[in-house]
Amino acid sequence: MTQAEIKLCSLLLQEHFGEIVEKIGVHLIRTGSQPLRVIAHDTGTSLDQVKKALCVLIQHNLVIYQVHKRCVVEYEAQCSRVLRMLRYPRYIYTAKTLYSDTGELIVEELLLNGKMTMSAVVKKVADRLTETMEDGKTMDYAEVSNTFVRLADTHFVQRCPFVPANENSDPGPPPPAPTLVINEKDMYLVPKLSLIGKGKRRRSSDEDATGEPKAKRPKHTADNKEPIPDDGIYWQANLDRFHQHFRDQGIVSAVANRMDQTSSEIVRTMLRMSEITTPSNAPFTQPLSSNEIFRSLPVGYNISKQVLDQYLTLLADDPLEFVGKSGDSGGGMYVINLHKALGSLATATLESVVQERFGSRCARIFRLVLQKKHLEQKQVEDFAMIPAKEAKDMLYKMLSENFISLQEIPKTPDHAPSRTFYLYTVNILSAARMLLHRCYKSIANLIERRQFETKENKRLLEKSQRVEAIIASMQATGAEEAQLQEIEEMITAPERQQLETLKRNVNK
């Protein structure tokens, strides 16, 4: 864990869950797995508060627990999971593009609450959609339920591990922590629920549908509540599946840029056919025959089998090796080399960063070193056709920024410079990690800057909100234009300009 990542985790936890959860979370990230009492002692927080904070973190899958020998339960933070909170808006937007507003709200509810039952999600989403509809229109539970089933079928949502029923029936003392299990076949199995009803609009906070104030309503006893049909079956968003979708989109757009739209559509079809059958970390997709691909192509694509085979041969012969041939049965078996594709995408990103930061001549040297693997300084100058002084300057600049590395190969054991080869090379993995680390550092700086700007202009923001509230209430009562103008003038021109600058900086 680098300092930049810890700092970013701290800022994200504070922004989403508050100071106490942030203190416990960061302590676990820094120290590794620890038992409850040690966490409370080291952070100087009461046991009750530590328990509540850990409940929140476990609910959102940011902390896991393990029972060690001597029945000690230790809690461990999932730093990579905390950093994924940055992508929440992207997950929600992806669900919107694939499954419209209903899918967007289902994923949003699951991300906001960590884990929820299907019935609770369906009711909440139906209510939220009903509120946005015109008067008289409502959202049916069945419609939301259907979208939820489609999300589960495509693995965008999955079941959470649960406590097996036989664990509670064992005689003897209960275990210090429950053991959670999940059968892989049941992870995407949706319970059969007959959810009948429609979304409800929210009434004013003081009165319910009957117009009776809250205080006068009789309190319902717990016995009146109906049993929840899917009690104990909790669902969560499957973030790995979203990442798999982003990766597939990247591969398809890369093929479209390199070849043409038809070849990218063929690759998209292959990825869509194997998206559920291939694990997200697999190096290759499942082998697919040419006949299967032809049958699965979109209806609007009028290309013959012969043209498809020509495209597949072209893709398999391409030097990038995104598509590979794995056999000749069924008209030819083809796979997509996922690891090779991701490596190529990472390399292309590095090249573009070098070009943006150091210019096209540096990018030429960088591509040359990438292609030739190892080069001496004299060879770089000759191959790149750049004067010695400039080439040396560019190489040292990229070396200082860790985009390329230097490898020493001594002829003699004494490492004398005159008898040592100095070879320039590109370590893609370390360069990509360095770039990722810089991104985390930039995001942390931007969040801190936003917090500082907001704090500095707190008084002005409060004034702006007050004025907006007054204008909104006056518009509701049908005030004249002159009165509204007078209220708006309470914020002076310099203040308005300052607000615009603040808004621009915060949006950045």
PDB file of C-alpha atoms in Angstrom, residues 110-383:
ATOM      1  CA  LEU A 110     -27.305  -1.924  -3.980  1.00  0.00           C
ATOM      2  CA  LEU A 111     -24.158   0.254  -4.039  1.00  0.00           C
ATOM      3  CA  LEU A 112     -25.605   2.733  -1.509  1.00  0.00           C
ATOM      4  CA  ASN A 113     -26.767   0.015   0.908  1.00  0.00           C
ATOM      5  CA  GLY A 114     -24.084  -2.628   0.359  1.00  0.00           C
ATOM      6  CA  LYS A 115     -26.426  -5.623   0.669  1.00  0.00           C
ATOM      7  CA  MET A 116     -30.218  -5.785   0.265  1.00  0.00           C
ATOM      8  CA  THR A 117     -32.969  -8.354  -0.263  1.00  0.00           C
ATOM      9  CA  MET A 118     -34.572  -8.444  -3.696  1.00  0.00           C
ATOM     10  CA  SER A 119     -38.039  -7.541  -2.344  1.00  0.00           C
ATOM     11  CA  ALA A 120     -36.647  -4.447  -0.558  1.00  0.00           C
ATOM     12  CA  VAL A 121     -34.791  -3.307  -3.710  1.00  0.00           C
ATOM     13  CA  VAL A 122     -37.852  -3.793  -5.924  1.00  0.00           C
ATOM     14  CA  LYS A 123     -40.160  -1.824  -3.578  1.00  0.00           C
ATOM     15  CA  LYS A 124     -37.653   1.012  -3.092  1.00  0.00           C
ATOM     16  CA  VAL A 125     -36.942   1.351  -6.827  1.00  0.00           C
ATOM     17  CA  ALA A 126     -40.663   1.199  -7.732  1.00  0.00           C
ATOM     18  CA  ASP A 127     -41.378   3.996  -5.212  1.00  0.00           C
ATOM     19  CA  ARG A 128     -38.537   6.150  -6.567  1.00  0.00           C
ATOM     20  CA  LEU A 129     -39.649   5.683 -10.175  1.00  0.00           C
ATOM     21  CA  THR A 130     -43.291   6.435  -9.271  1.00  0.00           C
ATOM     22  CA  GLU A 131     -42.228   9.762  -7.711  1.00  0.00           C
ATOM     23  CA  THR A 132     -40.639  10.875 -10.999  1.00  0.00           C
ATOM     24  CA  MET A 133     -43.716   9.934 -13.064  1.00  0.00           C
ATOM     25  CA  GLU A 134     -46.684  12.124 -13.884  1.00  0.00           C
ATOM     26  CA  ASP A 135     -49.658  12.150 -11.504  1.00  0.00           C
ATOM     27  CA  GLY A 136     -51.859   9.099 -11.922  1.00  0.00           C
ATOM     28  CA  LYS A 137     -49.043   6.890 -13.277  1.00  0.00           C
ATOM     29  CA  THR A 138     -47.264   4.288 -11.124  1.00  0.00           C
ATOM     30  CA  MET A 139     -44.466   1.766 -11.556  1.00  0.00           C
ATOM     31  CA  ASP A 140     -45.423  -1.900 -11.248  1.00  0.00           C
ATOM     32  CA  TYR A 141     -43.356  -4.144  -8.937  1.00  0.00           C
ATOM     33  CA  ALA A 142     -43.383  -6.892 -11.602  1.00  0.00           C
ATOM     34  CA  GLU A 143     -41.624  -4.629 -14.121  1.00  0.00           C
ATOM     35  CA  VAL A 144     -38.799  -3.778 -11.672  1.00  0.00           C
ATOM     36  CA  SER A 145     -38.597  -7.457 -10.684  1.00  0.00           C
ATOM     37  CA  ASN A 146     -38.100  -8.452 -14.350  1.00  0.00           C
ATOM     38  CA  THR A 147     -35.189  -6.009 -14.719  1.00  0.00           C
ATOM     39  CA  PHE A 148     -33.643  -7.412 -11.511  1.00  0.00           C
ATOM     40  CA  VAL A 149     -33.888 -10.947 -12.980  1.00  0.00           C
ATOM     41  CA  ARG A 150     -32.174  -9.763 -16.181  1.00  0.00           C
ATOM     42  CA  LEU A 151     -29.339  -8.186 -14.127  1.00  0.00           C
ATOM     43  CA  ALA A 152     -28.919 -11.477 -12.238  1.00  0.00           C
ATOM     44  CA  ASP A 153     -28.986 -13.515 -15.491  1.00  0.00           C
ATOM     45  CA  THR A 154     -26.127 -11.417 -16.908  1.00  0.00           C
ATOM     46  CA  HIS A 155     -24.305 -11.627 -13.516  1.00  0.00           C
ATOM     47  CA  PHE A 156     -24.311  -7.853 -12.816  1.00  0.00           C
ATOM     48  CA  VAL A 157     -25.855  -8.608  -9.409  1.00  0.00           C
ATOM     49  CA  GLN A 158     -25.103 -11.669  -7.277  1.00  0.00           C
ATOM     50  CA  ARG A 159     -26.163 -13.289  -4.023  1.00  0.00           C
ATOM     51  CA  CYS A 160     -24.157 -12.649  -0.858  1.00  0.00           C
ATOM     52  CA  PRO A 161     -22.753 -15.579   1.164  1.00  0.00           C
ATOM     53  CA  PHE A 162     -25.117 -16.634   3.957  1.00  0.00           C
ATOM     54  CA  VAL A 163     -25.056 -18.588   7.248  1.00  0.00           C
ATOM     55  CA  PRO A 164     -26.064 -22.223   6.564  1.00  0.00           C
ATOM     56  CA  ALA A 165     -29.192 -23.377   8.429  1.00  0.00           C
ATOM     57  CA  ASN A 166     -27.455 -26.381  10.086  1.00  0.00           C
ATOM     58  CA  GLU A 167     -24.925 -24.078  11.840  1.00  0.00           C
ATOM     59  CA  ASN A 168     -27.615 -22.723  14.189  1.00  0.00           C
ATOM     60  CA  SER A 169     -28.933 -26.201  15.051  1.00  0.00           C
ATOM     61  CA  ASP A 170     -25.600 -27.538  16.389  1.00  0.00           C
ATOM     62  CA  PRO A 171     -25.609 -28.201  20.156  1.00  0.00           C
ATOM     63  CA  GLY A 172     -22.903 -26.574  22.260  1.00  0.00           C
ATOM     64  CA  PRO A 173     -21.525 -23.036  22.423  1.00  0.00           C
ATOM     65  CA  PRO A 174     -22.057 -20.865  19.333  1.00  0.00           C
ATOM     66  CA  PRO A 175     -18.980 -20.029  17.204  1.00  0.00           C
ATOM     67  CA  PRO A 176     -17.310 -16.610  17.793  1.00  0.00           C
ATOM     68  CA  ALA A 177     -18.304 -15.552  14.253  1.00  0.00           C
ATOM     69  CA  PRO A 178     -20.646 -17.173  11.699  1.00  0.00           C
ATOM     70  CA  THR A 179     -19.124 -19.029   8.741  1.00  0.00           C
ATOM     71  CA  LEU A 180     -20.596 -17.694   5.501  1.00  0.00           C
ATOM     72  CA  VAL A 181     -20.984 -20.040   2.523  1.00  0.00           C
ATOM     73  CA  ILE A 182     -22.256 -19.716  -1.044  1.00  0.00           C
ATOM     74  CA  ASN A 183     -22.723 -22.387  -3.686  1.00  0.00           C
ATOM     75  CA  GLU A 184     -21.414 -21.153  -7.046  1.00  0.00           C
ATOM     76  CA  LYS A 185     -24.499 -22.555  -8.844  1.00  0.00           C
ATOM     77  CA  ASP A 186     -26.816 -20.523  -6.594  1.00  0.00           C
ATOM     78  CA  MET A 187     -24.953 -17.186  -6.879  1.00  0.00           C
ATOM     79  CA  TYR A 188     -27.253 -15.903  -9.633  1.00  0.00           C
ATOM     80  CA  LEU A 189     -30.392 -17.895  -8.765  1.00  0.00           C
ATOM     81  CA  VAL A 190     -33.305 -15.481  -8.266  1.00  0.00           C
ATOM     82  CA  PRO A 191     -35.926 -16.617  -5.697  1.00  0.00           C
ATOM     83  CA  LYS A 192     -39.458 -17.011  -7.051  1.00  0.00           C
ATOM     84  CA  LEU A 193     -41.290 -14.010  -5.590  1.00  0.00           C
ATOM     85  CA  SER A 194     -44.835 -13.009  -6.426  1.00  0.00           C
ATOM     86  CA  LEU A 195     -44.419  -9.278  -5.801  1.00  0.00           C
ATOM     87  CA  ILE A 196     -47.805  -7.723  -6.488  1.00  0.00           C
ATOM     88  CA  GLY A 197     -48.306  -3.996  -6.128  1.00  0.00           C
ATOM     89  CA  LYS A 198     -47.270  -0.606  -7.423  1.00  0.00           C
ATOM     90  CA  GLY A 199     -44.861   2.093  -6.306  1.00  0.00           C
ATOM     91  CA  LYS A 200     -46.176   4.677  -3.820  1.00  0.00           C
ATOM     92  CA  ARG A 201     -45.580   8.420  -3.750  1.00  0.00           C
ATOM     93  CA  ARG A 202     -44.068   9.890  -0.610  1.00  0.00           C
ATOM     94  CA  ARG A 203     -46.465  11.970   1.474  1.00  0.00           C
ATOM     95  CA  SER A 204     -45.445  15.023   3.487  1.00  0.00           C
ATOM     96  CA  SER A 205     -43.268  14.044   6.453  1.00  0.00           C
ATOM     97  CA  ASP A 206     -45.810  15.005   9.116  1.00  0.00           C
ATOM     98  CA  GLU A 207     -48.910  13.285   7.779  1.00  0.00           C
ATOM     99  CA  ASP A 208     -49.576   9.929   6.215  1.00  0.00           C
ATOM    100  CA  ALA A 209     -52.098   9.015   3.512  1.00  0.00           C
ATOM    101  CA  THR A 210     -55.067   9.423   5.872  1.00  0.00           C
ATOM    102  CA  GLY A 211     -54.022  12.972   6.782  1.00  0.00           C
ATOM    103  CA  GLU A 212     -53.499  11.943  10.396  1.00  0.00           C
ATOM    104  CA  PRO A 213     -50.441  13.500  12.096  1.00  0.00           C
ATOM    105  CA  LYS A 214     -47.603  11.142  13.027  1.00  0.00           C
ATOM    106  CA  ALA A 215     -47.972  11.553  16.794  1.00  0.00           C
ATOM    107  CA  LYS A 216     -51.613  10.366  16.781  1.00  0.00           C
ATOM    108  CA  ARG A 217     -50.982   7.199  14.775  1.00  0.00           C
ATOM    109  CA  PRO A 218     -51.190   3.975  16.815  1.00  0.00           C
ATOM    110  CA  LYS A 219     -47.897   2.108  16.973  1.00  0.00           C
ATOM    111  CA  HIS A 220     -48.082  -1.253  15.214  1.00  0.00           C
ATOM    112  CA  THR A 221     -46.801  -4.267  17.079  1.00  0.00           C
ATOM    113  CA  ALA A 222     -44.125  -6.470  15.544  1.00  0.00           C
ATOM    114  CA  ASP A 223     -46.659  -9.308  15.200  1.00  0.00           C
ATOM    115  CA  ASN A 224     -48.632  -7.406  12.542  1.00  0.00           C
ATOM    116  CA  LYS A 225     -45.716  -7.473  10.092  1.00  0.00           C
ATOM    117  CA  GLU A 226     -45.954  -9.993   7.293  1.00  0.00           C
ATOM    118  CA  PRO A 227     -42.948 -12.329   6.893  1.00  0.00           C
ATOM    119  CA  ILE A 228     -40.569 -11.195   4.130  1.00  0.00           C
ATOM    120  CA  PRO A 229     -40.770 -13.779   1.294  1.00  0.00           C
ATOM    121  CA  ASP A 230     -37.001 -13.741   0.591  1.00  0.00           C
ATOM    122  CA  ASP A 231     -35.740 -13.111   4.130  1.00  0.00           C
ATOM    123  CA  GLY A 232     -32.043 -13.988   4.482  1.00  0.00           C
ATOM    124  CA  ILE A 233     -31.302 -13.922   0.714  1.00  0.00           C
ATOM    125  CA  TYR A 234     -29.213 -10.776   0.244  1.00  0.00           C
ATOM    126  CA  TRP A 235     -27.884  -9.387  -3.031  1.00  0.00           C
ATOM    127  CA  GLN A 236     -24.917  -7.170  -3.938  1.00  0.00           C
ATOM    128  CA  ALA A 237     -23.528  -5.562  -7.100  1.00  0.00           C
ATOM    129  CA  ASN A 238     -20.951  -7.793  -8.848  1.00  0.00           C
ATOM    130  CA  LEU A 239     -18.177  -5.255  -9.489  1.00  0.00           C
ATOM    131  CA  ASP A 240     -15.912  -7.774 -11.265  1.00  0.00           C
ATOM    132  CA  ARG A 241     -18.632  -8.251 -13.878  1.00  0.00           C
ATOM    133  CA  PHE A 242     -18.758  -4.479 -14.466  1.00  0.00           C
ATOM    134  CA  HIS A 243     -14.961  -4.441 -14.901  1.00  0.00           C
ATOM    135  CA  GLN A 244     -15.281  -7.315 -17.366  1.00  0.00           C
ATOM    136  CA  HIS A 245     -17.810  -5.224 -19.324  1.00  0.00           C
ATOM    137  CA  PHE A 246     -15.421  -2.205 -19.342  1.00  0.00           C
ATOM    138  CA  ARG A 247     -12.592  -4.464 -20.556  1.00  0.00           C
ATOM    139  CA  ASP A 248     -14.780  -5.876 -23.357  1.00  0.00           C
ATOM    140  CA  GLN A 249     -15.785  -2.361 -24.436  1.00  0.00           C
ATOM    141  CA  GLY A 250     -12.087  -1.376 -24.558  1.00  0.00           C
ATOM    142  CA  ILE A 251     -11.202  -4.413 -26.714  1.00  0.00           C
ATOM    143  CA  VAL A 252     -14.105  -3.758 -29.134  1.00  0.00           C
ATOM    144  CA  SER A 253     -13.207  -0.068 -29.596  1.00  0.00           C
ATOM    145  CA  ALA A 254      -9.500  -0.988 -30.087  1.00  0.00           C
ATOM    146  CA  VAL A 255     -10.428  -3.456 -32.865  1.00  0.00           C
ATOM    147  CA  ALA A 256     -12.734  -0.843 -34.460  1.00  0.00           C
ATOM    148  CA  ASN A 257      -9.900   1.727 -34.498  1.00  0.00           C
ATOM    149  CA  ARG A 258      -7.376  -0.753 -35.927  1.00  0.00           C
ATOM    150  CA  MET A 259      -9.587  -2.432 -38.558  1.00  0.00           C
ATOM    151  CA  ASP A 260     -13.243  -1.526 -39.176  1.00  0.00           C
ATOM    152  CA  GLN A 261     -16.751  -1.616 -37.719  1.00  0.00           C
ATOM    153  CA  THR A 262     -17.602  -5.111 -39.002  1.00  0.00           C
ATOM    154  CA  SER A 263     -14.557  -6.745 -37.379  1.00  0.00           C
ATOM    155  CA  SER A 264     -15.337  -4.973 -34.082  1.00  0.00           C
ATOM    156  CA  GLU A 265     -18.933  -6.279 -34.269  1.00  0.00           C
ATOM    157  CA  ILE A 266     -17.602  -9.837 -34.746  1.00  0.00           C
ATOM    158  CA  VAL A 267     -15.339  -9.427 -31.685  1.00  0.00           C
ATOM    159  CA  ARG A 268     -18.282  -7.937 -29.718  1.00  0.00           C
ATOM    160  CA  THR A 269     -20.412 -10.989 -30.630  1.00  0.00           C
ATOM    161  CA  MET A 270     -17.637 -13.367 -29.486  1.00  0.00           C
ATOM    162  CA  LEU A 271     -17.275 -11.508 -26.177  1.00  0.00           C
ATOM    163  CA  ARG A 272     -21.055 -11.430 -25.646  1.00  0.00           C
ATOM    164  CA  MET A 273     -21.295 -15.204 -26.255  1.00  0.00           C
ATOM    165  CA  SER A 274     -18.611 -15.962 -23.664  1.00  0.00           C
ATOM    166  CA  GLU A 275     -19.292 -13.186 -21.109  1.00  0.00           C
ATOM    167  CA  ILE A 276     -21.054 -15.499 -18.619  1.00  0.00           C
ATOM    168  CA  THR A 277     -19.105 -18.709 -19.347  1.00  0.00           C
ATOM    169  CA  THR A 278     -15.631 -17.108 -19.021  1.00  0.00           C
ATOM    170  CA  PRO A 279     -14.343 -16.055 -15.557  1.00  0.00           C
ATOM    171  CA  SER A 280     -13.293 -12.374 -15.346  1.00  0.00           C
ATOM    172  CA  ASN A 281      -9.604 -13.267 -14.710  1.00  0.00           C
ATOM    173  CA  ALA A 282      -9.310 -15.966 -17.433  1.00  0.00           C
ATOM    174  CA  PRO A 283      -6.481 -15.465 -20.009  1.00  0.00           C
ATOM    175  CA  PHE A 284      -8.681 -16.631 -22.945  1.00  0.00           C
ATOM    176  CA  THR A 285     -12.410 -16.782 -23.731  1.00  0.00           C
ATOM    177  CA  GLN A 286     -14.090 -20.147 -24.376  1.00  0.00           C
ATOM    178  CA  PRO A 287     -13.354 -21.493 -27.909  1.00  0.00           C
ATOM    179  CA  LEU A 288     -16.172 -20.597 -30.323  1.00  0.00           C
ATOM    180  CA  SER A 289     -16.737 -22.148 -33.747  1.00  0.00           C
ATOM    181  CA  SER A 290     -17.173 -20.064 -36.872  1.00  0.00           C
ATOM    182  CA  ASN A 291     -20.712 -21.499 -37.306  1.00  0.00           C
ATOM    183  CA  GLU A 292     -21.724 -20.459 -33.754  1.00  0.00           C
ATOM    184  CA  ILE A 293     -20.398 -16.925 -34.301  1.00  0.00           C
ATOM    185  CA  PHE A 294     -22.297 -16.684 -37.617  1.00  0.00           C
ATOM    186  CA  ARG A 295     -25.570 -17.723 -35.947  1.00  0.00           C
ATOM    187  CA  SER A 296     -25.074 -15.244 -33.069  1.00  0.00           C
ATOM    188  CA  LEU A 297     -24.327 -12.155 -35.192  1.00  0.00           C
ATOM    189  CA  PRO A 298     -26.895  -9.306 -34.808  1.00  0.00           C
ATOM    190  CA  VAL A 299     -29.926  -9.554 -37.106  1.00  0.00           C
ATOM    191  CA  GLY A 300     -29.105  -6.347 -39.017  1.00  0.00           C
ATOM    192  CA  TYR A 301     -25.642  -7.598 -40.023  1.00  0.00           C
ATOM    193  CA  ASN A 302     -26.039  -8.999 -43.529  1.00  0.00           C
ATOM    194  CA  ILE A 303     -22.651 -10.630 -44.084  1.00  0.00           C
ATOM    195  CA  SER A 304     -22.244 -14.081 -45.596  1.00  0.00           C
ATOM    196  CA  LYS A 305     -20.503 -17.013 -43.911  1.00  0.00           C
ATOM    197  CA  GLN A 306     -17.629 -16.718 -46.400  1.00  0.00           C
ATOM    198  CA  VAL A 307     -17.039 -13.023 -45.531  1.00  0.00           C
ATOM    199  CA  LEU A 308     -17.175 -13.857 -41.802  1.00  0.00           C
ATOM    200  CA  ASP A 309     -14.483 -16.534 -42.270  1.00  0.00           C
ATOM    201  CA  GLN A 310     -12.299 -14.022 -44.130  1.00  0.00           C
ATOM    202  CA  TYR A 311     -12.697 -11.507 -41.279  1.00  0.00           C
ATOM    203  CA  LEU A 312     -11.868 -14.152 -38.656  1.00  0.00           C
ATOM    204  CA  THR A 313      -8.735 -15.173 -40.608  1.00  0.00           C
ATOM    205  CA  LEU A 314      -7.704 -11.503 -40.838  1.00  0.00           C
ATOM    206  CA  LEU A 315      -8.224 -11.024 -37.076  1.00  0.00           C
ATOM    207  CA  ALA A 316      -6.273 -14.209 -36.267  1.00  0.00           C
ATOM    208  CA  ASP A 317      -3.348 -13.129 -38.524  1.00  0.00           C
ATOM    209  CA  ASP A 318      -3.176  -9.602 -37.060  1.00  0.00           C
ATOM    210  CA  PRO A 319       0.151  -8.908 -35.252  1.00  0.00           C
ATOM    211  CA  LEU A 320      -1.719  -7.664 -32.139  1.00  0.00           C
ATOM    212  CA  GLU A 321      -3.082 -11.233 -31.660  1.00  0.00           C
ATOM    213  CA  PHE A 322      -6.380 -10.136 -30.057  1.00  0.00           C
ATOM    214  CA  VAL A 323      -8.069 -13.150 -31.727  1.00  0.00           C
ATOM    215  CA  GLY A 324      -6.402 -16.567 -31.914  1.00  0.00           C
ATOM    216  CA  LYS A 325      -7.293 -19.802 -33.699  1.00  0.00           C
ATOM    217  CA  SER A 326      -7.488 -22.860 -31.427  1.00  0.00           C
ATOM    218  CA  GLY A 327      -8.736 -25.599 -33.785  1.00  0.00           C
ATOM    219  CA  ASP A 328     -10.334 -26.446 -37.128  1.00  0.00           C
ATOM    220  CA  SER A 329     -13.587 -28.151 -36.089  1.00  0.00           C
ATOM    221  CA  GLY A 330     -16.945 -26.441 -36.792  1.00  0.00           C
ATOM    222  CA  GLY A 331     -15.459 -24.243 -39.531  1.00  0.00           C
ATOM    223  CA  GLY A 332     -12.584 -23.198 -37.223  1.00  0.00           C
ATOM    224  CA  MET A 333     -12.461 -22.584 -33.473  1.00  0.00           C
ATOM    225  CA  TYR A 334     -11.546 -19.054 -32.318  1.00  0.00           C
ATOM    226  CA  VAL A 335     -10.704 -17.495 -28.936  1.00  0.00           C
ATOM    227  CA  ILE A 336     -10.003 -13.945 -27.755  1.00  0.00           C
ATOM    228  CA  ASN A 337      -6.650 -13.554 -25.997  1.00  0.00           C
ATOM    229  CA  LEU A 338      -7.794 -11.354 -23.104  1.00  0.00           C
ATOM    230  CA  HIS A 339      -4.405 -10.972 -21.370  1.00  0.00           C
ATOM    231  CA  LYS A 340      -2.688 -10.045 -24.651  1.00  0.00           C
ATOM    232  CA  ALA A 341      -5.460  -7.523 -25.418  1.00  0.00           C
ATOM    233  CA  LEU A 342      -5.166  -5.890 -21.967  1.00  0.00           C
ATOM    234  CA  GLY A 343      -1.361  -5.719 -22.334  1.00  0.00           C
ATOM    235  CA  SER A 344      -1.735  -3.997 -25.723  1.00  0.00           C
ATOM    236  CA  LEU A 345      -4.269  -1.502 -24.314  1.00  0.00           C
ATOM    237  CA  ALA A 346      -1.943  -0.705 -21.369  1.00  0.00           C
ATOM    238  CA  THR A 347       1.016  -0.214 -23.748  1.00  0.00           C
ATOM    239  CA  ALA A 348      -1.041   2.097 -25.988  1.00  0.00           C
ATOM    240  CA  THR A 349      -2.023   4.168 -22.920  1.00  0.00           C
ATOM    241  CA  LEU A 350       1.641   4.461 -21.855  1.00  0.00           C
ATOM    242  CA  GLU A 351       2.642   5.555 -25.360  1.00  0.00           C
ATOM    243  CA  SER A 352      -0.051   8.245 -25.434  1.00  0.00           C
ATOM    244  CA  VAL A 353       1.013   9.524 -21.966  1.00  0.00           C
ATOM    245  CA  VAL A 354       4.664   9.761 -23.105  1.00  0.00           C
ATOM    246  CA  GLN A 355       3.567  11.639 -26.254  1.00  0.00           C
ATOM    247  CA  GLU A 356       1.421  14.106 -24.271  1.00  0.00           C
ATOM    248  CA  ARG A 357       4.091  14.774 -21.628  1.00  0.00           C
ATOM    249  CA  PHE A 358       7.350  14.726 -23.590  1.00  0.00           C
ATOM    250  CA  GLY A 359       6.373  15.215 -27.247  1.00  0.00           C
ATOM    251  CA  SER A 360       6.383  13.071 -30.400  1.00  0.00           C
ATOM    252  CA  ARG A 361      10.184  12.573 -30.569  1.00  0.00           C
ATOM    253  CA  CYS A 362      10.244  11.086 -27.069  1.00  0.00           C
ATOM    254  CA  ALA A 363       7.305   8.870 -28.057  1.00  0.00           C
ATOM    255  CA  ARG A 364       9.343   7.670 -31.058  1.00  0.00           C
ATOM    256  CA  ILE A 365      12.239   6.659 -28.760  1.00  0.00           C
ATOM    257  CA  PHE A 366       9.809   5.016 -26.314  1.00  0.00           C
ATOM    258  CA  ARG A 367       8.141   2.948 -29.090  1.00  0.00           C
ATOM    259  CA  LEU A 368      11.576   1.991 -30.413  1.00  0.00           C
ATOM    260  CA  VAL A 369      12.753   0.692 -27.011  1.00  0.00           C
ATOM    261  CA  LEU A 370       9.425  -1.146 -26.622  1.00  0.00           C
ATOM    262  CA  GLN A 371       9.837  -2.813 -30.005  1.00  0.00           C
ATOM    263  CA  LYS A 372      13.533  -3.771 -29.701  1.00  0.00           C
ATOM    264  CA  LYS A 373      13.294  -4.734 -25.978  1.00  0.00           C
ATOM    265  CA  HIS A 374      16.938  -3.736 -25.102  1.00  0.00           C
ATOM    266  CA  LEU A 375      18.992  -0.946 -26.708  1.00  0.00           C
ATOM    267  CA  GLU A 376      22.232   0.884 -25.947  1.00  0.00           C
ATOM    268  CA  GLN A 377      22.321   4.677 -26.100  1.00  0.00           C
ATOM    269  CA  LYS A 378      24.231   4.716 -29.425  1.00  0.00           C
ATOM    270  CA  GLN A 379      21.716   2.302 -30.975  1.00  0.00           C
ATOM    271  CA  VAL A 380      18.802   4.518 -29.832  1.00  0.00           C
ATOM    272  CA  GLU A 381      20.403   7.548 -31.508  1.00  0.00           C
ATOM    273  CA  ASP A 382      21.000   5.626 -34.767  1.00  0.00           C
ATOM    274  CA  PHE A 383      17.618   3.877 -35.001  1.00  0.00           C
TER     275      PHE A 383
END
